[in-house]
Amino acid sequence: MEKVLVLDFGGQYDQLIARRVREAGVYAQIRPWDGITLQEIKVEGYKGIIFTGGPNSVYDPDSPRCDAAVMDLGIPILGICYGAQLLAWLGGGRVSFAEHSGEYGKTILWVHGHPLFKGIPKESICWMSHTDIISTPPSGFEVIAQTENCPCAAMADDTRLLYGVQFHPEVSHTVFGKEILRNFLFSVCGCRGDWDARHYAQELIDEYRSKLCGKKVLLALSGGVDSSVAALLLHRAVGQRLVCVFVDHGLLRKGEGDYVEDTFRRSFGINLVRVNAQERFLERLAGITDPEIKRKNIGEEFIRVFEEEAQKLGHINVLAQGTIYPDVIESGKGASATIKSHHNVGGLPDTISFEEIVEPLRNLFKDEVRSVGTMLGLPARLVWRQPFPGPGLAVRITGEITKEKLKLLREADAVFCEEISRASLEKEPDQYFAVLTDTRTVGVMGDARTYGFTVALRAVCTDDFMTAEWTRLPYEVLERASVRITNEVPGISRVVYDISSKPPATVEWE
Ligand code: XMP
């Protein structure tokens, strides 16, 4: 499989670059600037290299740099923003601080006729974010684009196949950014575009079939997209030697536990152990109001339950995890022994020893995981499931968690979700749910006074969940949800809509 290296110099768009490359049908691998040697680059056989942007200035002695010899490997390079400046600097050109000519945001770009800009109008909008500029390109390079403040917005050395762009082609505001990346990949690097997550899935199944030959594999299944796809993939590879343990902590949404069990056990015939641990979790949460202690207790209890179940299963060789590519990059650790805690409710046991940990999805982005899931027949409801926190409804109930409160929240949440689907708005917000606040207020029903809980509805739009905007849901949808919740869920007398964005608020209330 042909592949391209994305050499990360600390920019904020490294993952976006890799995603764009993969969307174009070429497999991209991100490596930190100091995480790969020249020798390794050669051995890996990359078709091209992309230097990412980064916050530094190349003339700062502490800035990240790679060996200039990378320019002589005969592998085409595209430098983006800091990456372009680095190419210029490594090649003996000049980069200077441009106090008054820094550009931030949408900027008009004028391009020369060059294969990198094939099919692109002479004038278009690009996205800039820089203070330094390439004031003199290195010898062998010609200037191939400009902006008002940037005399060298792009440069090319067609002999050595080295290119630099000051703007960000990976960002959607650069109107022809995708075309520029495609021109680099196909015209310059000569890629064919043979990457497709769906074909890759079959390769993974074959790979794990031989790798896990005769071994017993354990997977903690939550019903989230990642662990669900990992389960299906491994089930195809090892069949009944895969055991999935689904810990139902009682903090799931309405009908969720039964749906997960039904889908995996009955529809797919997966060897699934459902642990009904609702009472244990409620005991661990009794009287607790501090959000962090709730999370900690749930995490610890999860490990305990999982451990007990694993012991009951006898000797297991391999622990499988649904870690995906962004988790690998974010954790900054290449080794597969890293156990992510966020998605697995505080980690998995380290007291049981496994011979091996496998993470079949560790090279895939979320959208690729979804297409693998679809290919493997995972129902759309699970493929497109919105994120759900490991600690579940516990972080959506402020104050103490009780069975009664969980019931109220489940009902209110189900009504809200139903109204969103009735309005065909499921794909509008990236996440939507109800929160049960600890605030009780006075209401009136018929002629009687009520004193019930307040439910908050939350819906957010986001690209990456690091920041999020509250969704402008139609008033009619909010109104229907409010009327139905107060009518259909006794104990709730008021509904409010959360109009806070992240930051400063977070998506979840706790
Ligand atoms: P916050 O509340 O941090 O949420 O803005 C960002 C995204 O992460 C999800 N989230 C979690 N997911 N375990 C998870 O697997 C957790 O402990 C957890 N806490 C928050 C949240 O639902 C949102 O999508």
XYZ file of C-alpha atoms and ligand atoms in Angstrom:
534
model
C 0.000 0.000 0.000
C 1.436 3.350 -1.003
C 1.757 5.853 1.827
C 2.701 9.420 2.624
C 4.493 10.656 5.724
C 3.066 13.658 7.574
C 5.990 14.980 9.572
C 4.541 16.894 12.490
C 6.298 20.066 13.585
C 3.779 20.897 16.304
C 1.051 22.413 14.156
C -2.597 22.254 15.111
C -3.664 20.737 11.795
C -1.519 17.596 11.621
C -4.523 15.291 11.908
C -6.463 17.336 9.426
C -3.657 17.036 6.883
C -3.550 13.267 7.322
C -7.327 13.044 6.996
C -7.307 15.087 3.803
C -4.613 12.844 2.333
C -6.584 9.739 3.224
C -9.781 11.254 1.841
C -7.879 11.581 -1.424
C -7.270 7.815 -1.300
C -3.671 7.808 -0.068
C -2.704 6.312 3.277
C -1.072 8.934 5.520
C 0.973 8.312 8.642
C 1.735 11.061 11.156
C 5.095 10.962 12.902
C 6.546 13.627 15.199
C 9.436 15.571 13.644
C 11.916 13.863 15.956
C 10.208 10.464 15.896
C 11.626 9.032 12.689
C 15.124 8.766 11.277
C 16.238 9.310 7.693
C 16.961 5.617 7.455
C 13.446 4.729 8.602
C 11.958 7.167 6.092
C 13.882 5.409 3.338
C 12.927 1.928 4.508
C 9.231 2.788 4.802
C 9.155 3.682 1.116
C 6.990 6.792 1.404
C 5.698 8.220 -1.861
C 5.834 11.723 -0.442
C 6.401 13.733 2.722
C 4.361 16.630 4.057
C 5.935 18.957 6.612
C 3.175 20.381 8.815
C 2.911 23.882 10.189
C 4.025 24.735 13.697
C 4.133 27.652 16.116
C 7.901 28.273 15.985
C 10.248 30.460 13.984
C 12.929 28.589 12.053
C 15.652 31.021 13.108
C 14.937 30.311 16.777
C 17.665 27.822 17.829
C 15.176 25.739 19.810
C 12.696 25.294 16.993
C 11.996 21.774 15.707
C 13.994 20.874 12.611
C 14.787 17.788 10.649
C 17.960 16.774 8.890
C 18.419 18.778 5.671
C 19.431 15.516 3.993
C 15.727 14.616 3.856
C 15.603 16.974 0.867
C 18.014 14.748 -1.039
C 16.243 11.421 -0.562
C 14.475 11.781 -3.874
C 11.090 11.748 -2.105
C 8.808 14.679 -2.998
C 8.184 17.067 -0.097
C 5.406 19.568 0.464
C 6.043 22.028 3.300
C 3.028 23.796 4.761
C 3.389 27.131 6.619
C 6.199 26.507 9.136
C 7.015 23.434 7.052
C 7.530 25.649 3.980
C 9.705 28.053 5.967
C 11.735 25.125 7.224
C 12.303 23.891 3.681
C 13.433 27.404 2.720
C 15.730 27.657 5.724
C 17.201 24.154 5.337
C 17.835 24.901 1.667
C 19.761 28.085 2.429
C 16.984 30.602 1.750
C 15.922 33.432 4.085
C 13.002 33.528 6.463
C 12.255 36.739 8.269
C 10.003 38.136 10.923
C 7.360 40.243 9.228
C 5.759 42.372 11.879
C 3.451 44.202 9.520
C 2.991 41.586 6.876
C 1.722 38.705 9.001
C -1.548 37.324 7.662
C -4.313 35.645 9.613
C -7.460 34.233 8.051
C -8.861 34.409 4.559
C -6.440 35.981 2.090
C -6.448 36.437 -1.687
C -3.946 34.150 -3.378
C -2.527 34.697 -6.877
C -0.962 31.588 -8.393
C 1.320 31.138 -11.391
C 0.750 28.393 -13.916
C 2.350 25.420 -12.173
C 1.383 21.702 -11.924
C 0.783 22.145 -8.171
C -2.006 24.563 -9.085
C -3.472 22.598 -11.984
C -7.172 23.354 -12.350
C -7.057 26.291 -9.950
C -8.035 29.840 -10.951
C -5.340 32.495 -10.946
C -7.052 34.219 -8.038
C -8.705 32.432 -5.122
C -9.065 32.526 -1.331
C -6.583 30.771 0.916
C -6.224 30.495 4.690
C -3.161 32.113 6.216
C -1.809 32.099 9.746
C 1.752 33.378 9.940
C 4.014 36.195 11.052
C 7.256 34.975 9.468
C 7.654 34.997 5.700
C 10.020 33.408 3.218
C 11.855 36.518 2.077
C 14.308 34.719 -0.234
C 13.602 31.186 -1.501
C 16.626 28.882 -1.634
C 18.486 28.463 -4.893
C 16.768 26.028 -7.214
C 13.320 27.250 -6.094
C 11.018 29.574 -7.992
C 8.161 31.582 -6.538
C 4.854 30.177 -7.790
C 2.267 32.168 -5.784
C 1.878 35.452 -3.952
C -0.518 37.302 -1.705
C -0.605 41.009 -0.960
C 1.745 40.716 2.005
C 3.567 37.558 1.122
C 5.924 37.783 -1.861
C 6.538 34.028 -1.697
C 3.221 32.376 -0.818
C 4.380 29.204 -2.595
C 7.672 27.992 -4.041
C 8.782 25.029 -6.124
C 11.947 23.164 -7.009
C 10.712 20.931 -9.806
C 14.058 19.182 -10.152
C 14.128 17.843 -6.622
C 10.303 17.822 -6.316
C 10.314 20.101 -3.279
C 7.390 22.447 -2.680
C 6.350 24.880 -0.019
C 3.083 26.717 0.556
C 2.752 29.448 3.150
C -1.025 28.993 3.397
C -2.946 25.987 4.729
C -4.394 23.830 1.917
C -5.808 21.369 4.485
C -8.215 23.924 5.974
C -11.613 24.175 4.282
C -11.335 27.993 4.035
C -8.634 27.482 1.401
C -11.131 27.104 -1.398
C -8.938 24.967 -3.675
C -6.906 23.357 -0.885
C -8.057 19.817 -1.629
C -7.102 20.223 -5.295
C -3.635 21.445 -4.318
C -3.111 18.444 -2.056
C -4.393 16.117 -4.767
C -2.046 17.705 -7.308
C 0.842 17.080 -4.944
C -0.200 13.484 -4.274
C -1.077 12.434 -7.800
C 0.890 14.688 -10.172
C 4.033 15.153 -8.083
C 4.269 11.990 -5.961
C 2.673 9.757 -8.584
C 0.271 8.129 -6.127
C -2.513 5.928 -7.507
C -4.950 6.446 -4.637
C -5.369 2.841 -3.542
C -6.296 3.519 0.085
C -9.788 2.664 1.181
C -10.674 1.853 4.784
C -13.129 -0.801 3.579
C -10.484 -2.785 1.742
C -8.137 -2.262 4.624
C -10.728 -3.944 6.874
C -10.346 -7.204 4.970
C -6.561 -6.933 5.303
C -6.980 -6.427 9.040
C -9.246 -9.442 9.355
C -6.689 -11.617 7.533
C -3.816 -10.161 9.560
C -5.502 -10.786 12.912
C -6.692 -14.222 11.842
C -3.108 -15.382 11.498
C -1.709 -13.256 14.346
C -4.265 -14.546 16.845
C -4.284 -18.129 15.627
C -5.516 -20.384 18.456
C -5.558 -17.505 20.967
C -8.412 -16.442 23.215
C -9.220 -12.737 23.006
C -11.070 -10.510 25.460
C -12.659 -7.172 24.581
C -14.531 -4.710 26.788
C -17.531 -3.783 24.673
C -19.390 -0.594 25.495
C -21.613 -0.352 22.431
C -19.744 2.778 21.327
C -18.580 2.911 17.711
C -14.943 2.028 18.363
C -15.406 -1.005 20.577
C -18.318 -2.209 18.422
C -16.278 -2.111 15.221
C -13.295 -3.718 16.976
C -15.631 -6.502 18.159
C -17.022 -7.200 14.690
C -13.615 -7.163 13.098
C -12.089 -9.514 15.637
C -15.141 -11.743 15.538
C -14.575 -12.154 11.799
C -10.936 -12.950 12.514
C -11.189 -15.368 15.442
C -14.898 -16.243 15.743
C -15.918 -17.723 19.091
C -12.436 -17.282 20.529
C -13.401 -13.659 21.030
C -15.248 -12.979 24.266
C -16.822 -9.557 24.684
C -17.595 -8.384 28.178
C -20.302 -5.749 28.287
C -20.506 -4.154 31.718
C -23.962 -2.664 32.168
C -23.327 -0.150 34.924
C -26.923 1.030 34.922
C -25.861 4.454 33.688
C -26.905 3.845 30.097
C -29.663 5.532 28.143
C -33.160 4.128 27.763
C -33.136 0.667 26.163
C -29.415 0.842 25.389
C -28.212 -2.186 27.349
C -30.788 -4.496 25.766
C -30.080 -3.116 22.313
C -26.330 -3.724 22.608
C -26.882 -7.244 23.907
C -29.424 -8.026 21.236
C -27.289 -6.687 18.392
C -24.067 -8.412 19.298
C -25.290 -11.661 20.756
C -28.367 -12.381 18.678
C -27.718 -10.586 15.384
C -23.993 -11.221 15.117
C -23.695 -14.373 17.223
C -20.817 -12.905 19.202
C -19.776 -14.583 22.408
C -20.993 -11.824 24.729
C -21.098 -11.712 28.505
C -23.432 -9.024 29.800
C -22.704 -8.157 33.392
C -25.666 -6.596 35.124
C -23.798 -4.552 37.672
C -26.339 -1.769 38.138
C -26.765 -2.266 41.873
C -23.029 -2.338 42.549
C -22.524 0.948 40.747
C -25.437 2.582 42.524
C -23.923 1.543 45.853
C -20.560 3.033 44.862
C -22.293 6.274 43.938
C -24.573 6.568 46.956
C -24.274 9.926 48.670
C -21.634 11.228 46.246
C -22.076 14.622 44.663
C -18.539 15.570 43.606
C -18.175 14.966 39.831
C -14.573 13.833 40.015
C -15.276 11.350 42.809
C -18.218 10.003 40.790
C -15.934 9.460 37.787
C -13.222 7.898 39.922
C -15.595 5.509 41.685
C -17.203 4.457 38.429
C -13.781 3.879 36.886
C -12.610 1.787 39.819
C -15.806 -0.228 39.987
C -15.640 -0.850 36.254
C -12.167 -2.286 36.588
C -13.246 -4.476 39.483
C -16.249 -5.878 37.635
C -14.245 -6.430 34.465
C -11.478 -8.127 36.399
C -13.912 -10.495 38.126
C -15.482 -11.448 34.811
C -12.106 -11.972 33.165
C -11.056 -14.284 36.039
C -14.214 -16.324 35.544
C -13.335 -16.832 31.879
C -10.107 -18.651 32.676
C -6.888 -18.040 30.821
C -7.115 -15.342 28.162
C -4.114 -14.647 25.940
C -4.963 -11.322 24.429
C -6.693 -8.127 25.512
C -8.171 -6.189 22.591
C -8.941 -2.498 22.674
C -10.824 -0.129 20.418
C -8.103 2.545 20.407
C -8.290 4.655 17.251
C -5.693 6.821 15.480
C -6.459 10.168 17.173
C -6.043 8.450 20.580
C -2.665 7.107 19.500
C -1.486 10.494 18.277
C -2.850 12.353 21.274
C -1.323 10.027 23.785
C 1.972 10.657 21.986
C 3.042 7.109 22.659
C 3.671 4.694 19.883
C 3.648 1.524 21.955
C 0.450 -0.432 21.940
C 0.595 -1.180 25.651
C -0.874 2.249 26.356
C -4.360 1.862 27.716
C -6.532 4.854 27.143
C -8.558 5.785 30.133
C -11.008 8.322 28.776
C -13.077 5.999 26.683
C -12.746 3.000 28.889
C -14.057 4.568 32.030
C -10.767 4.971 33.776
C -8.674 2.250 32.211
C -8.600 -1.496 32.273
C -7.126 -3.790 34.895
C -3.413 -4.159 35.224
C -3.639 -6.965 37.716
C -4.625 -9.536 35.108
C -1.755 -10.288 32.835
C -2.261 -10.691 29.144
C 0.393 -11.961 26.796
C -0.507 -9.299 24.330
C -2.643 -6.224 23.760
C -4.037 -5.674 20.287
C -5.605 -2.525 18.898
C -6.923 -3.343 15.425
C -8.264 0.167 14.787
C -5.150 2.065 15.843
C -4.462 3.326 12.315
C -7.969 4.535 11.573
C -9.686 7.888 11.929
C -13.243 7.974 13.252
C -14.853 8.349 9.833
C -12.806 5.385 8.616
C -13.889 3.349 11.642
C -17.481 4.162 10.699
C -16.997 3.008 7.116
C -15.397 -0.223 8.315
C -18.382 -0.648 10.671
C -20.826 -0.125 7.825
C -18.959 -2.594 5.671
C -19.113 -5.184 8.461
C -22.884 -4.724 8.743
C -23.020 -2.706 11.969
C -26.484 -1.077 12.137
C -26.594 2.653 11.299
C -27.844 3.348 14.832
C -24.495 2.137 16.188
C -22.294 3.394 13.334
C -23.635 6.923 13.731
C -24.055 6.775 17.473
C -23.195 10.099 19.033
C -20.419 10.085 21.601
C -21.498 8.875 25.010
C -19.212 9.326 27.995
C -17.846 6.244 29.728
C -19.336 7.287 33.088
C -22.660 7.579 31.280
C -25.645 9.327 32.779
C -23.723 9.807 36.037
C -22.100 12.914 34.521
C -25.516 14.132 33.358
C -27.107 14.135 36.798
C -25.858 16.888 39.032
C -25.874 15.980 42.692
C -26.390 12.492 44.044
C -27.237 9.656 41.671
C -30.268 7.579 42.576
C -32.307 4.962 40.756
C -35.267 7.346 40.609
C -33.214 10.192 39.143
C -31.736 7.864 36.544
C -35.238 6.851 35.532
C -36.350 10.483 35.185
C -33.324 11.360 33.093
C -33.693 8.324 30.840
C -37.292 9.209 30.078
C -36.582 12.902 29.486
C -33.582 12.113 27.301
C -35.580 9.625 25.228
C -38.291 12.242 24.591
C -35.724 14.846 23.530
C -34.014 12.378 21.180
C -37.371 11.354 19.716
C -38.254 14.961 18.988
C -34.895 15.558 17.325
C -35.496 12.538 15.103
C -39.097 13.503 14.353
C -37.745 16.796 13.065
C -35.063 14.873 11.067
C -32.364 16.824 12.840
C -30.240 13.877 14.013
C -27.284 14.976 11.931
C -27.518 18.660 12.825
C -26.026 18.685 16.311
C -22.989 16.480 16.826
C -24.240 15.585 20.260
C -27.549 16.133 22.048
C -28.899 14.927 25.343
C -30.806 15.831 28.486
C -29.282 16.643 31.866
C -31.072 16.268 35.179
C -30.160 19.188 37.379
C -30.341 19.130 41.136
C -32.591 22.171 41.117
C -36.226 21.735 42.027
C -38.686 24.450 41.238
C -42.352 25.179 41.728
C -44.814 24.448 38.955
C -48.526 24.111 38.501
C -50.488 21.248 36.953
C -54.226 21.530 36.809
C -54.954 23.323 40.045
C -52.197 21.671 41.985
C -48.795 22.946 42.943
C -45.864 20.802 41.841
C -42.283 20.867 42.997
C -40.202 18.954 40.522
C -36.759 18.766 39.016
C -35.407 20.959 36.228
C -34.158 19.251 33.105
C -31.637 20.994 30.865
C -31.489 20.126 27.186
C -28.094 20.317 25.509
C -27.193 20.195 21.809
C -23.804 21.138 20.400
C -22.115 21.435 17.031
C -18.424 20.734 16.900
C -15.621 19.431 14.705
C -13.483 17.852 17.358
C -15.218 18.280 20.749
C -12.301 20.425 21.918
C -14.480 23.444 21.239
C -18.218 23.410 20.630
C -21.045 25.803 19.788
C -24.527 25.358 21.188
C -26.872 24.356 18.387
C -29.588 26.779 17.296
C -32.393 24.187 17.416
C -35.743 25.393 16.084
C -37.991 26.784 18.846
C -40.766 24.412 17.754
C -38.573 21.384 18.466
C -37.578 22.755 21.846
C -41.165 23.549 22.620
C -42.422 20.075 21.741
C -39.666 18.486 23.807
C -40.465 20.735 26.759
C -44.217 20.119 26.626
C -43.770 16.379 26.294
C -41.163 16.086 29.039
C -43.207 18.019 31.590
C -46.353 16.088 30.636
C -44.914 12.628 30.267
C -42.272 12.507 32.966
C -43.826 13.032 36.382
C -41.316 14.647 38.721
C -40.038 17.147 36.159
C -41.665 20.541 36.231
C -39.326 22.715 34.203
C -37.182 22.435 31.072
C -34.377 24.835 30.119
C -32.078 24.944 27.087
C -28.325 25.211 27.612
C -26.927 28.025 25.455
C -23.317 27.800 26.622
C -20.513 27.070 24.236
C -17.226 25.314 24.989
C -15.135 27.036 26.230
C -15.945 28.230 28.822
C -18.514 25.481 29.471
C -17.806 21.837 28.687
C -20.118 19.661 26.637
C -21.071 17.442 29.563
C -22.240 19.112 32.740
C -19.838 17.172 34.930
P -16.468 17.626 27.589
O -17.551 17.500 28.597
O -15.098 17.330 28.119
O -16.765 16.495 26.510
O -16.511 18.923 26.847
C -16.121 16.368 25.271
C -16.562 15.055 24.655
O -16.050 13.961 25.403
C -17.119 13.170 25.908
N -16.734 12.779 27.268
C -16.302 11.554 27.598
N -16.138 10.441 26.858
N -15.394 9.263 28.772
C -15.702 9.307 27.445
O -15.579 8.280 26.787
C -15.531 10.334 29.587
O -15.244 10.282 30.762
C -16.005 11.540 28.960
N -16.274 12.797 29.422
C -16.705 13.535 28.369
C -18.342 14.054 25.874
O -19.550 13.305 25.808
C -18.074 14.875 24.645
O -18.418 14.156 23.483
